mmCIF file of C-alpha atoms and ligand atoms in Angstrom:
data_model
loop_
_atom_site.group_PDB
_atom_site.id
_atom_site.type_symbol
_atom_site.label_atom_id
_atom_site.label_comp_id
_atom_site.label_asym_id
_atom_site.label_seq_id
_atom_site.Cartn_x
_atom_site.Cartn_y
_atom_site.Cartn_z
ATOM 1 C CA MET A 259 139.241 126.858 -20.497
ATOM 2 C CA SER A 260 137.783 130.302 -20.957
ATOM 3 C CA GLU A 261 134.212 130.465 -22.145
ATOM 4 C CA THR A 262 133.761 131.530 -25.793
ATOM 5 C CA LYS A 263 130.325 132.027 -27.277
ATOM 6 C CA GLU A 264 130.671 128.850 -29.188
ATOM 7 C CA ASN A 265 131.372 126.606 -26.130
ATOM 8 C CA TYR A 266 129.122 128.381 -23.717
ATOM 9 C CA ILE A 267 126.138 126.302 -22.815
ATOM 10 C CA PRO A 268 123.190 128.243 -21.401
ATOM 11 C CA LYS A 269 123.120 127.542 -17.526
ATOM 12 C CA HIS A 270 119.456 127.922 -17.306
ATOM 13 C CA ILE A 271 116.611 127.520 -19.985
ATOM 14 C CA ALA A 272 113.194 128.051 -18.774
ATOM 15 C CA PHE A 273 110.297 126.690 -20.814
ATOM 16 C CA ILE A 274 106.452 128.034 -20.809
ATOM 17 C CA MET A 275 104.888 124.750 -21.979
ATOM 18 C CA ASP A 276 102.013 126.220 -23.692
ATOM 19 C CA GLY A 277 99.698 124.808 -26.375
ATOM 20 C CA ASN A 278 98.612 121.516 -25.124
ATOM 21 C CA GLY A 279 94.887 122.362 -25.418
ATOM 22 C CA ARG A 280 95.261 123.532 -29.073
ATOM 23 C CA TRP A 281 97.259 120.492 -30.046
ATOM 24 C CA ALA A 282 94.601 118.267 -28.641
ATOM 25 C CA LYS A 283 91.980 120.227 -30.562
ATOM 26 C CA LYS A 284 93.912 119.972 -33.842
ATOM 27 C CA HIS A 285 93.910 116.204 -33.401
ATOM 28 C CA LEU A 286 90.226 116.079 -32.295
ATOM 29 C CA MET A 287 90.940 114.933 -28.923
ATOM 30 C CA PRO A 288 89.889 116.285 -25.299
ATOM 31 C CA ARG A 289 92.326 118.879 -23.870
ATOM 32 C CA GLU A 290 93.047 116.322 -21.239
ATOM 33 C CA TYR A 291 94.918 114.046 -23.731
ATOM 34 C CA GLY A 292 96.874 117.178 -24.792
ATOM 35 C CA HIS A 293 98.276 117.427 -21.271
ATOM 36 C CA SER A 294 99.043 113.854 -21.170
ATOM 37 C CA VAL A 295 101.151 114.096 -24.260
ATOM 38 C CA GLY A 296 102.641 117.330 -23.060
ATOM 39 C CA ALA A 297 103.715 115.610 -19.802
ATOM 40 C CA LYS A 298 105.640 113.073 -21.846
ATOM 41 C CA LYS A 299 107.213 115.802 -24.068
ATOM 42 C CA PHE A 300 108.253 117.664 -20.653
ATOM 43 C CA ARG A 301 110.302 114.570 -19.618
ATOM 44 C CA GLU A 302 112.039 114.226 -23.056
ATOM 45 C CA ILE A 303 112.956 117.890 -23.281
ATOM 46 C CA ALA A 304 114.033 118.181 -19.710
ATOM 47 C CA GLN A 305 116.380 115.211 -20.082
ATOM 48 C CA TYR A 306 117.621 116.356 -23.364
ATOM 49 C CA CYS A 307 118.733 119.673 -21.939
ATOM 50 C CA ALA A 308 120.428 118.017 -18.967
ATOM 51 C CA ASP A 309 122.303 115.636 -21.213
ATOM 52 C CA LYS A 310 123.213 118.595 -23.422
ATOM 53 C CA GLY A 311 124.861 120.106 -20.352
ATOM 54 C CA VAL A 312 122.423 122.694 -19.334
ATOM 55 C CA GLU A 313 122.792 122.806 -15.662
ATOM 56 C CA ASN A 314 119.288 124.320 -14.719
ATOM 57 C CA VAL A 315 116.022 123.642 -16.460
ATOM 58 C CA THR A 316 112.665 125.251 -15.273
ATOM 59 C CA VAL A 317 109.402 124.447 -16.718
ATOM 60 C CA TYR A 318 105.855 126.245 -16.246
ATOM 61 C CA ALA A 319 103.496 123.342 -15.495
ATOM 62 C CA PHE A 320 100.548 125.023 -13.726
ATOM 63 C CA SER A 321 100.131 128.702 -12.933
ATOM 64 C CA THR A 322 98.262 130.325 -9.968
ATOM 65 C CA GLU A 323 95.664 131.322 -12.694
ATOM 66 C CA ASN A 324 95.079 127.990 -14.161
ATOM 67 C CA TRP A 325 92.714 127.075 -11.251
ATOM 68 C CA LYS A 326 90.142 129.056 -13.229
ATOM 69 C CA ARG A 327 89.871 126.165 -15.788
ATOM 70 C CA PRO A 328 87.164 123.553 -15.832
ATOM 71 C CA GLN A 329 87.374 121.300 -12.931
ATOM 72 C CA LYS A 330 87.866 118.052 -15.242
ATOM 73 C CA GLU A 331 90.986 119.721 -16.671
ATOM 74 C CA VAL A 332 92.396 120.922 -13.475
ATOM 75 C CA ASP A 333 92.005 117.359 -12.224
ATOM 76 C CA ALA A 334 93.789 115.689 -15.255
ATOM 77 C CA ILE A 335 96.613 118.283 -14.726
ATOM 78 C CA MET A 336 96.936 117.360 -10.976
ATOM 79 C CA ARG A 337 96.574 113.528 -11.688
ATOM 80 C CA LEU A 338 99.517 113.838 -14.403
ATOM 81 C CA PHE A 339 101.598 115.831 -11.602
ATOM 82 C CA ARG A 340 101.042 113.251 -9.069
ATOM 83 C CA GLU A 341 102.018 110.456 -11.531
ATOM 84 C CA TYR A 342 105.196 112.394 -12.300
ATOM 85 C CA ILE A 343 106.164 112.750 -8.486
ATOM 86 C CA SER A 344 105.435 109.042 -7.826
ATOM 87 C CA GLU A 345 107.645 108.046 -10.794
ATOM 88 C CA ALA A 346 110.310 110.626 -9.563
ATOM 89 C CA GLU A 347 110.368 108.884 -6.144
ATOM 90 C CA ARG A 348 110.414 105.368 -7.432
ATOM 91 C CA ASP A 349 112.954 105.953 -10.110
ATOM 92 C CA PHE A 350 115.164 108.470 -8.222
ATOM 93 C CA GLY A 351 118.334 106.524 -8.780
ATOM 94 C CA LYS A 352 118.009 106.531 -12.571
ATOM 95 C CA SER A 353 118.432 110.214 -12.884
ATOM 96 C CA ASP A 354 121.251 112.708 -12.191
ATOM 97 C CA VAL A 355 118.957 115.702 -11.808
ATOM 98 C CA ARG A 356 117.860 117.312 -8.683
ATOM 99 C CA ILE A 357 114.109 118.168 -8.553
ATOM 100 C CA LEU A 358 112.883 121.381 -7.028
ATOM 101 C CA PHE A 359 109.284 122.600 -7.053
ATOM 102 C CA ILE A 360 108.783 126.347 -7.225
ATOM 103 C CA GLY A 361 105.430 127.826 -6.499
ATOM 104 C CA ASN A 362 102.895 128.069 -3.480
ATOM 105 C CA ARG A 363 102.350 124.449 -2.280
ATOM 106 C CA ASN A 364 100.134 125.256 0.608
ATOM 107 C CA VAL A 365 97.209 124.512 -1.518
ATOM 108 C CA PHE A 366 98.122 120.767 -1.914
ATOM 109 C CA ASP A 367 97.090 118.142 0.642
ATOM 110 C CA GLU A 368 99.540 117.070 3.181
ATOM 111 C CA ASP A 369 100.467 113.827 1.524
ATOM 112 C CA LEU A 370 101.258 115.362 -1.898
ATOM 113 C CA GLN A 371 103.381 118.104 0.059
ATOM 114 C CA ASN A 372 105.146 115.376 1.860
ATOM 115 C CA GLU A 373 105.950 113.666 -1.369
ATOM 116 C CA MET A 374 107.295 116.777 -2.988
ATOM 117 C CA SER A 375 109.567 117.340 -0.211
ATOM 118 C CA ARG A 376 110.592 113.567 -0.201
ATOM 119 C CA VAL A 377 111.503 113.834 -4.026
ATOM 120 C CA GLU A 378 113.511 117.177 -3.339
ATOM 121 C CA LYS A 379 115.421 115.663 -0.411
ATOM 122 C CA LEU A 380 116.170 112.318 -2.407
ATOM 123 C CA THR A 381 117.661 114.363 -5.227
ATOM 124 C CA SER A 382 119.235 117.256 -3.342
ATOM 125 C CA ASP A 383 122.772 116.122 -3.761
ATOM 126 C CA ARG A 384 122.912 116.582 -7.453
ATOM 127 C CA LYS A 385 124.533 119.371 -9.590
ATOM 128 C CA LYS A 386 122.045 119.652 -12.325
ATOM 129 C CA THR A 387 118.488 121.039 -11.479
ATOM 130 C CA LEU A 388 115.007 120.798 -12.902
ATOM 131 C CA CYS A 389 112.714 123.342 -11.359
ATOM 132 C CA ILE A 390 108.949 122.340 -11.795
ATOM 133 C CA ALA A 391 106.719 125.436 -11.412
ATOM 134 C CA ILE A 392 103.343 124.409 -10.042
ATOM 135 C CA ASN A 393 100.785 126.656 -8.622
ATOM 136 C CA TYR A 394 103.378 129.237 -9.446
ATOM 137 C CA GLY A 395 102.961 132.930 -10.010
ATOM 138 C CA GLY A 396 105.752 135.426 -10.406
ATOM 139 C CA ARG A 397 103.992 138.368 -8.523
ATOM 140 C CA GLY A 398 103.015 135.708 -5.849
ATOM 141 C CA GLU A 399 106.538 134.578 -5.578
ATOM 142 C CA ILE A 400 107.865 138.187 -5.146
ATOM 143 C CA VAL A 401 105.303 138.994 -2.405
ATOM 144 C CA ASP A 402 106.139 135.549 -0.497
ATOM 145 C CA ALA A 403 109.894 136.463 -0.533
ATOM 146 C CA VAL A 404 109.183 140.042 0.950
ATOM 147 C CA ASN A 405 106.841 138.466 3.636
ATOM 148 C CA THR A 406 109.711 135.772 4.408
ATOM 149 C CA LEU A 407 112.147 138.735 4.872
ATOM 150 C CA ILE A 408 109.844 140.572 7.076
ATOM 151 C CA ALA A 409 109.217 137.754 9.186
ATOM 152 C CA LEU A 410 112.957 137.448 9.617
ATOM 153 C CA GLY A 411 113.036 141.058 10.960
ATOM 154 C CA LYS A 412 114.630 142.697 7.811
ATOM 155 C CA LYS A 413 114.120 146.385 7.700
ATOM 156 C CA ASN A 414 115.843 147.356 4.465
ATOM 157 C CA ILE A 415 115.195 144.841 1.721
ATOM 158 C CA THR A 416 117.814 144.683 -0.969
ATOM 159 C CA GLU A 417 117.553 142.982 -4.539
ATOM 160 C CA ASP A 418 120.029 140.514 -3.275
ATOM 161 C CA ASP A 419 117.802 139.593 -0.402
ATOM 162 C CA ILE A 420 114.732 139.039 -2.728
ATOM 163 C CA THR A 421 116.989 137.071 -5.142
ATOM 164 C CA ARG A 422 118.144 134.831 -2.314
ATOM 165 C CA SER A 423 114.485 134.518 -0.848
ATOM 166 C CA ILE A 424 112.588 133.495 -4.030
ATOM 167 C CA TYR A 425 111.501 130.057 -4.438
ATOM 168 C CA SER A 426 114.336 128.946 -6.583
ATOM 169 C CA GLY A 427 116.993 130.504 -4.218
ATOM 170 C CA ALA A 428 120.549 129.562 -5.316
ATOM 171 C CA VAL A 429 119.248 128.691 -9.095
ATOM 172 C CA PRO A 430 120.851 131.372 -11.378
ATOM 173 C CA PRO A 431 118.391 133.351 -13.397
ATOM 174 C CA PRO A 432 117.337 132.016 -16.853
ATOM 175 C CA ASP A 433 119.519 132.836 -19.880
ATOM 176 C CA MET A 434 116.755 131.725 -22.124
ATOM 177 C CA ILE A 435 112.913 131.684 -21.687
ATOM 178 C CA VAL A 436 111.186 129.857 -24.381
ATOM 179 C CA ARG A 437 107.371 129.952 -24.872
ATOM 180 C CA THR A 438 105.862 127.553 -27.204
ATOM 181 C CA GLY A 439 102.210 128.057 -28.432
ATOM 182 C CA GLY A 440 102.691 131.353 -30.271
ATOM 183 C CA GLU A 441 101.488 133.772 -27.412
ATOM 184 C CA LEU A 442 103.696 136.732 -26.915
ATOM 185 C CA ARG A 443 103.658 137.157 -23.143
ATOM 186 C CA LEU A 444 105.138 135.880 -19.915
ATOM 187 C CA SER A 445 101.803 135.044 -18.184
ATOM 188 C CA ASN A 446 103.191 135.684 -14.616
ATOM 189 C CA PHE A 447 106.303 133.522 -15.148
ATOM 190 C CA LEU A 448 109.643 134.261 -13.515
ATOM 191 C CA LEU A 449 108.959 138.000 -13.276
ATOM 192 C CA TRP A 450 111.777 138.693 -10.888
ATOM 193 C CA GLN A 451 114.368 136.418 -12.747
ATOM 194 C CA SER A 452 113.487 137.290 -16.256
ATOM 195 C CA ASP A 453 115.063 140.848 -16.152
ATOM 196 C CA TYR A 454 117.889 140.128 -18.459
ATOM 197 C CA ALA A 455 116.673 136.796 -19.927
ATOM 198 C CA GLU A 456 116.696 136.332 -23.714
ATOM 199 C CA LEU A 457 113.083 135.588 -24.796
ATOM 200 C CA PHE A 458 112.144 133.120 -27.441
ATOM 201 C CA PHE A 459 108.644 132.690 -28.840
ATOM 202 C CA THR A 460 107.890 129.796 -31.271
ATOM 203 C CA GLU A 461 104.550 129.051 -32.917
ATOM 204 C CA THR A 462 105.106 125.203 -32.196
ATOM 205 C CA LEU A 463 102.594 123.784 -29.743
ATOM 206 C CA TRP A 464 104.412 122.264 -26.918
ATOM 207 C CA PRO A 465 103.583 118.450 -27.710
ATOM 208 C CA ASP A 466 105.048 119.052 -31.109
ATOM 209 C CA LEU A 467 108.490 120.647 -29.893
ATOM 210 C CA THR A 468 111.483 118.653 -31.023
ATOM 211 C CA THR A 469 114.979 118.402 -29.675
ATOM 212 C CA ASP A 470 116.218 119.733 -32.978
ATOM 213 C CA GLU A 471 114.186 122.944 -32.522
ATOM 214 C CA VAL A 472 115.771 123.181 -28.901
ATOM 215 C CA ASP A 473 119.123 123.102 -30.844
ATOM 216 C CA CYS A 474 117.920 125.688 -33.148
ATOM 217 C CA LEU A 475 116.688 127.991 -30.334
ATOM 218 C CA ILE A 476 120.268 127.500 -28.435
ATOM 219 C CA GLU A 477 121.896 128.329 -31.824
ATOM 220 C CA THR A 478 119.925 131.656 -32.183
ATOM 221 C CA PHE A 479 120.647 132.486 -28.360
ATOM 222 C CA TYR A 480 124.445 132.531 -29.438
ATOM 223 C CA GLN A 481 123.545 135.036 -31.926
ATOM 224 C CA ARG A 482 122.033 137.520 -29.436
ATOM 225 C CA ASN A 483 124.221 140.356 -28.074
ATOM 226 C CA ARG A 484 123.462 140.652 -24.320
ATOM 227 C CA ARG A 485 124.458 144.092 -23.123
ATOM 228 C CA TYR A 486 122.853 144.249 -19.805
ATOM 229 C CA GLY A 487 122.494 147.952 -20.254
ATOM 230 C CA GLY A 488 126.103 148.347 -21.324
ATOM 231 C CA ILE A 489 127.294 149.183 -24.973
HETATM 232 C C1 IPE B 93 99.653 124.686 -21.345
HETATM 233 O O1 IPE B 93 98.754 124.412 -22.367
HETATM 234 C C2 IPE B 93 99.434 123.980 -20.047
HETATM 235 C C3 IPE B 93 98.794 124.639 -18.978
HETATM 236 C C4 IPE B 93 98.498 125.759 -18.870
HETATM 237 C C5 IPE B 93 98.621 123.715 -17.837
HETATM 238 P P1 IPE B 93 97.288 124.976 -22.549
HETATM 239 O O2 IPE B 93 96.395 124.115 -21.759
HETATM 240 O O3 IPE B 93 97.438 126.497 -21.948
HETATM 241 O O4 IPE B 93 97.127 125.038 -24.103
HETATM 242 P P2 IPE B 93 96.485 125.982 -24.970
HETATM 243 O O5 IPE B 93 97.205 127.322 -24.807
HETATM 244 O O6 IPE B 93 94.955 125.958 -24.470
HETATM 245 O O7 IPE B 93 96.558 125.623 -26.247
HETATM 246 C C1 IPE B 94 100.898 129.709 -19.130
HETATM 247 O O1 IPE B 94 99.845 129.431 -20.069
HETATM 248 C C2 IPE B 94 100.856 128.710 -17.969
HETATM 249 C C3 IPE B 94 101.590 127.471 -18.362
HETATM 250 C C4 IPE B 94 102.117 127.099 -19.356
HETATM 251 C C5 IPE B 94 101.475 126.599 -17.162
HETATM 252 P P1 IPE B 94 98.613 129.931 -20.221
HETATM 253 O O2 IPE B 94 97.771 129.223 -21.120
HETATM 254 O O3 IPE B 94 97.768 129.700 -18.744
HETATM 255 O O4 IPE B 94 98.573 131.380 -20.432
HETATM 256 P P2 IPE B 94 97.544 132.480 -21.006
HETATM 257 O O5 IPE B 94 96.262 132.266 -20.345
HETATM 258 O O6 IPE B 94 97.575 132.089 -22.331
HETATM 259 O O7 IPE B 94 98.263 133.727 -20.827
HETATM 260 MG MG1 MG B 95 97.606 128.218 -22.966
#
């Protein structure tokens, strides 16, 4: 079947999950509570997209700049991350999605790094992918890729070399990048991969995002005319 605009499902949607802190404030709750509600929302939206046939989903969970936040908040986010990994390991048979972590994982303790690798290995034979960007920075990703290539002895580095060497490797670039929380910027997210991504910004705070709004965003995506520099 040839792919018309109507039956084309985006192959990759990336989410900048922003607005947990403001959501908590609005509900007179501590920021940490916003992150725990946001973590539940992440599970819901990622599964919804996979069930809809979106083959690749990426979520921005923690940036290389987010360490600047108060220790209490960083600890809460890391606790939620550990909880998610343990759950993914325990329930790996229940899902049909491969989990991939993108970001610099050297900062995490050995136990956590091993657990991340185990989850990736356990789920590696699956067709759909969920990329979780944790301690991720787009500039750092490009620098890491270049250094990997230098270590391999490459002299003339091509765009294809970098595309193959970034953390997400074989995952195609995002068709859509959706940022919740109303800010109009990428905040160091997928800088290499976003070259021709369609960008979507919604005022909705991440914990308030609904599957209906995801459907609306995909509908809007169908109305965009992607020219890639052509006419
Ligand atoms: C996004 O929500 C989650 C992380 C950055 C970890 P924020 O915590 O940035 O929420 P706001 O932007 O302060 O509302
Ligand atoms: C981007 O949100 C990072 C994540 C959603 C994980 P931030 O809240 O850190 O971005 P800025 O500081 O508003 O640019
Ligand atoms: Mg924010």
